[in-house]
Coordinates of C-alpha atoms in Angstrom, one line a residue:
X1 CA -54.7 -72.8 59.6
X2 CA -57.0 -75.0 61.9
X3 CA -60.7 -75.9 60.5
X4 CA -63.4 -78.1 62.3
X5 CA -63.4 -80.4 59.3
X6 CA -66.5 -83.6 59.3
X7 CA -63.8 -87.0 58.7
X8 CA -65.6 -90.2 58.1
X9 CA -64.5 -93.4 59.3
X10 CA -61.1 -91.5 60.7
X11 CA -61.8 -92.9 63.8
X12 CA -62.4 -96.8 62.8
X13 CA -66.0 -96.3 63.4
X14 CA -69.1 -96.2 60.9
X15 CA -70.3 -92.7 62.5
X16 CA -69.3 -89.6 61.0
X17 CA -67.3 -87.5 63.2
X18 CA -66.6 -83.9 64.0
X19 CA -62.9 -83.2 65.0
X20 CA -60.6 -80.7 64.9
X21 CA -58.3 -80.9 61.8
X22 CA -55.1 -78.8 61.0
X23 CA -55.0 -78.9 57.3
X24 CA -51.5 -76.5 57.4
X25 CA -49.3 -79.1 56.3
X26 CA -51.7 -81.0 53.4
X27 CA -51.0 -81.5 50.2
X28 CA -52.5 -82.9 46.8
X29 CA -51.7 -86.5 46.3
X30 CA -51.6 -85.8 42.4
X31 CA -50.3 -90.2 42.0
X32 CA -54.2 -91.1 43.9
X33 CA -55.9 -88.4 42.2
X34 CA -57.9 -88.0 39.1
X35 CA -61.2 -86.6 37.6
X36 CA -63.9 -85.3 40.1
X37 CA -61.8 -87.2 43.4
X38 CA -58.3 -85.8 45.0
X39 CA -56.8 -87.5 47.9
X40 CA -55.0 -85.3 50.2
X41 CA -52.4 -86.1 52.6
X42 CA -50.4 -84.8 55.5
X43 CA -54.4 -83.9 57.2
X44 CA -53.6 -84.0 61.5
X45 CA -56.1 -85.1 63.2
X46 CA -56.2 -86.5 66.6
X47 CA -52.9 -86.6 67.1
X48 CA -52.0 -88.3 63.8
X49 CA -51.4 -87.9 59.9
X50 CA -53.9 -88.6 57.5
X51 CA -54.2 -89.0 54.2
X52 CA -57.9 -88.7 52.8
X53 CA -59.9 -89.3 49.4
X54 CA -62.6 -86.7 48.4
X55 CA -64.9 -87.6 45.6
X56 CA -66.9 -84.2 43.9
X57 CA -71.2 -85.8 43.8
X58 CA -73.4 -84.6 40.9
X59 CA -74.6 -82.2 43.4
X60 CA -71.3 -80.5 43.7
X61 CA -71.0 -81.5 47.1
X62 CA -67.7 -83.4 48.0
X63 CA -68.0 -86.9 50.0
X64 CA -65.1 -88.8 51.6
X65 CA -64.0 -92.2 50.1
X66 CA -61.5 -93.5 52.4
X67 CA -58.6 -92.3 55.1
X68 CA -55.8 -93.9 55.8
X69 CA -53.0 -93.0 59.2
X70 CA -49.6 -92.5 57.9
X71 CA -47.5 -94.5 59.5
X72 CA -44.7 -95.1 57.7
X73 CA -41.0 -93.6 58.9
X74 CA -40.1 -91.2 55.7
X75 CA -43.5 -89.9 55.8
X76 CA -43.6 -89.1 59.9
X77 CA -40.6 -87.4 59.2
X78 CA -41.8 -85.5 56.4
X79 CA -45.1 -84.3 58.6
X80 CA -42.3 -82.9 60.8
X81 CA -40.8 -81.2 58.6
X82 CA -42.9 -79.7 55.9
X83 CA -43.5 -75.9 56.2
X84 CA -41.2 -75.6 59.1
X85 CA -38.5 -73.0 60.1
X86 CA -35.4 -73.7 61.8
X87 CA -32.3 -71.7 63.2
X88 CA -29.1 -72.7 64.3
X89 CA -25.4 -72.2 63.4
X90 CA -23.0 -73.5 60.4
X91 CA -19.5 -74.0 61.4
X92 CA -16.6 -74.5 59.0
X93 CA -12.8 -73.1 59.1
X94 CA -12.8 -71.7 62.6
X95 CA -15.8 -69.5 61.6
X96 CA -19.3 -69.7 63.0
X97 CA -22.5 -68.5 60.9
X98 CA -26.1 -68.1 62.4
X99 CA -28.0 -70.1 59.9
X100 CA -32.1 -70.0 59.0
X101 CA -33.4 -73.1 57.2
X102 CA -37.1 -72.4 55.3
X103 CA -38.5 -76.2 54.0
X104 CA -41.3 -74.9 52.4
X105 CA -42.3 -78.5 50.1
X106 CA -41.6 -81.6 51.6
X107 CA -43.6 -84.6 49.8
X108 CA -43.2 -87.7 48.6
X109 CA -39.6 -87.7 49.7
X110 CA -38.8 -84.6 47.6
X111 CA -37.4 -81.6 49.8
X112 CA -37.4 -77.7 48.5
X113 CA -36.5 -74.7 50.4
X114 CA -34.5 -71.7 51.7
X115 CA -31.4 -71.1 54.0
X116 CA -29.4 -68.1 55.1
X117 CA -26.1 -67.8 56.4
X118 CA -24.8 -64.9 57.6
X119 CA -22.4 -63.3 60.3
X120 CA -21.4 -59.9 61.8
X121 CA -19.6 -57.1 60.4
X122 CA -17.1 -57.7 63.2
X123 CA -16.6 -61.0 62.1
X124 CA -16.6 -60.5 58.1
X125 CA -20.4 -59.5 57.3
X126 CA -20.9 -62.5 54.9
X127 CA -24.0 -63.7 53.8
X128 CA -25.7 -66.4 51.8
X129 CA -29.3 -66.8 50.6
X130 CA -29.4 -69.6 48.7
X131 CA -32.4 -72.0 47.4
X132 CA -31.7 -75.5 48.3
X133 CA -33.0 -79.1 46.9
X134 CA -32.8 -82.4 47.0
X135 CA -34.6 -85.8 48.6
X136 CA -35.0 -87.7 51.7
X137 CA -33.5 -91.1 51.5
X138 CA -33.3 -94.5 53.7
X139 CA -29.8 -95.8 55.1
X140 CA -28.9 -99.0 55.9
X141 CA -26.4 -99.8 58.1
X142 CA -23.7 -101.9 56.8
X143 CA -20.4 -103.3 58.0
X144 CA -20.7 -100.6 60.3
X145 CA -21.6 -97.6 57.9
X146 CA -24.6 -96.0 56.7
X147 CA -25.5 -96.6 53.0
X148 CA -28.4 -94.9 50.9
X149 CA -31.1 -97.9 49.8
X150 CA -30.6 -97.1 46.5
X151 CA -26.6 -97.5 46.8
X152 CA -27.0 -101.2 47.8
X153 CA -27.2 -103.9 45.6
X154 CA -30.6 -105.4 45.6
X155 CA -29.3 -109.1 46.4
X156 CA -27.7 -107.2 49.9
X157 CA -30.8 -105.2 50.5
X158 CA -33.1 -108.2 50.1
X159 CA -31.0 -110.3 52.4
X160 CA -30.9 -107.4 55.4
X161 CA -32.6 -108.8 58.1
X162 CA -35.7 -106.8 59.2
X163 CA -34.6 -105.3 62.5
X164 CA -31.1 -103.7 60.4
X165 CA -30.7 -100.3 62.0
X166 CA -31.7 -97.2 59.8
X167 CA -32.7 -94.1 59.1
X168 CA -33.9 -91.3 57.0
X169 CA -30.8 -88.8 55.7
X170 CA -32.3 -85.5 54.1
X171 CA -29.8 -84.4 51.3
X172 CA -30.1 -80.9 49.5
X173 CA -27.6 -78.9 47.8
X174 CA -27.3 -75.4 47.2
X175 CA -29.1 -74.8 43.9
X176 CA -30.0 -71.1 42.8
X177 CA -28.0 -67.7 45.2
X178 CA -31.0 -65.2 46.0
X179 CA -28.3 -62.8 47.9
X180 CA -24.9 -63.3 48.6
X181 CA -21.8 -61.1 50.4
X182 CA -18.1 -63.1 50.4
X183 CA -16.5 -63.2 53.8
X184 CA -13.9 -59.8 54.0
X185 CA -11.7 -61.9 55.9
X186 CA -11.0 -65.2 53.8
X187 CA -13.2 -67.3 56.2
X188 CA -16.2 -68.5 54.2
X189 CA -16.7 -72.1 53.1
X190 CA -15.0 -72.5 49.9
X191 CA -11.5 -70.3 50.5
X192 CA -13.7 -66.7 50.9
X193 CA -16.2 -67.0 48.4
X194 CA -19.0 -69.3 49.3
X195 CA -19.2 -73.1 47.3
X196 CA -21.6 -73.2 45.0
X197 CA -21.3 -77.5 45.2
X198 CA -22.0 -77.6 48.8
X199 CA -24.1 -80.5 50.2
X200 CA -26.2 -80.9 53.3
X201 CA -26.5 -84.1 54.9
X202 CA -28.6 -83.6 58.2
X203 CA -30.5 -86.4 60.1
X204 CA -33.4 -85.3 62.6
X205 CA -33.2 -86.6 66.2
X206 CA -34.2 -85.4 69.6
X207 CA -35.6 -82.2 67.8
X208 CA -32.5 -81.7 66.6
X209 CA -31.6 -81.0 62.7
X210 CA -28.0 -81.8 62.4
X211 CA -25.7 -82.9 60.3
X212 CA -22.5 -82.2 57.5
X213 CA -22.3 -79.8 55.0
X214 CA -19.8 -80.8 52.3
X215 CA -18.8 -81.2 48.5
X216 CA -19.4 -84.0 47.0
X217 CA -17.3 -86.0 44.8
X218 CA -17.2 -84.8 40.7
X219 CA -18.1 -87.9 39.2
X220 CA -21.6 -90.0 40.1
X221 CA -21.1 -93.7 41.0
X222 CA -18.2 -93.0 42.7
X223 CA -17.0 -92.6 46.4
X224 CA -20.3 -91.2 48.0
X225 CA -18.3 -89.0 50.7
X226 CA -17.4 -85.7 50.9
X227 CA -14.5 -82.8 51.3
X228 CA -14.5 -79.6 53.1
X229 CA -16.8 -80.7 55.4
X230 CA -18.3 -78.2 57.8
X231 CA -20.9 -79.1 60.5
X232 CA -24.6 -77.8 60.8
X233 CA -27.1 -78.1 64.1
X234 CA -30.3 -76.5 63.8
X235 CA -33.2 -76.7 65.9
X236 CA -37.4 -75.3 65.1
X237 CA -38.1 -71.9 66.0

């Protein structure tokens, strides 16, 4: 939904100005709110993200505090993301499945949604609709590889020099099946019956949603990769 909202100071400039604000993507900032204020973020306005502070006056009028552009890489990538459809296919042992991701919360690097798998009769007339969640997380390339921040040991993260190439990984597991139908011919991900451990691993670049879909190992703290990989490309409908 699109509102001619009143921003003050959006524009680096004492005036108060009128502009055209899409407030379909904001949220509550619960950590920078508190009694009679709220600061919400993910506000677009000329052609960038805000975050903004409200403060409720005696008058029960609302005033605005401060607004600040976000800037930083996990949150662009969030703006892009949150409340946003996408539609593509899932491939894995010689079968192909049209596939529908739904990421209805993306915030503070937390990611919650839908996705649906399914294929033709001809083909098996499988489906999955599953809820999926996880996080969004920065890699670090290393010797070559891409690690999670959180998997490096603070020394080695502290040393990286600042132009290290990285990026943001968006991880989400299957979590909760709303509908399901097994694959009639043996084909589905996890040997006809679909894996309820399955994660996805999907980077966004060039428009593009794309990525892994795998199970992880059994035991946390140990090798981070995955088995029965399948691969994922999704692009926004």
């Amino acid at each position: 939904m699109r509102k001619i909202f009143i921003l003050c100071g959006i524009l680096s400039s004492p005036a108060i100005w009128a502009v055209d604000a899409d407030f379909s993507k904001a949220f509550i900032m619960p950590e920078k709110s508190g009694i009679n204020n709220v600061t919400i973020g993910g506000i677009n306005a000329v052609g960038d993200a805000y975050s903004v502070g409200f403060n409720l006056r005696e008058d029960l009028t609302l005033s605005i505090t401060n607004s600040a552009i976000q800037r930083s890489t996990s949150e662009v990538l969030e703006q892009n993301l949150r409340n946003t459809k996408w539609k593509g296919t899932y491939a894995i042992n010689d079968n192909i499945y049209t596939t529908i991701l739904n990421l209805v919360v993306v915030q503070n690097g937390y990611v919650g949604g839908e996705i649906i798998h399914s294929e033709s009769v001809q083909e098996g007339n499988a489906l999955l609709h599953a809820r999926v969640t996880g996080d969004i997380v920065t890699q670090f390339k290393i010797n070559g590889s891409f690690m999670d921040e959180d998997r490096v040991a603070t020394d080695v993260l502290n040393s990286l020099p600042e132009n290290t190439e990285n990026r943001q990984l968006i991880r989400v597991k299957r979590m909760r099946a709303l509908e399901f139908r097994n694959d009639k011919n043996d084909k589905s991900d996890n040997n006809g019956k679909w894996g309820t451990n399955k994660e996805y691993r999907l980077t966004l670049e060039n428009g593009v949603l794309a990525g892994s879909v795998g199970t992880p190992n059994g035991t946390i703290g140990t090798n981070d990769g995955t088995t029965s990989n399948g691969k994922i490309s999704l692009t926004r409908k």
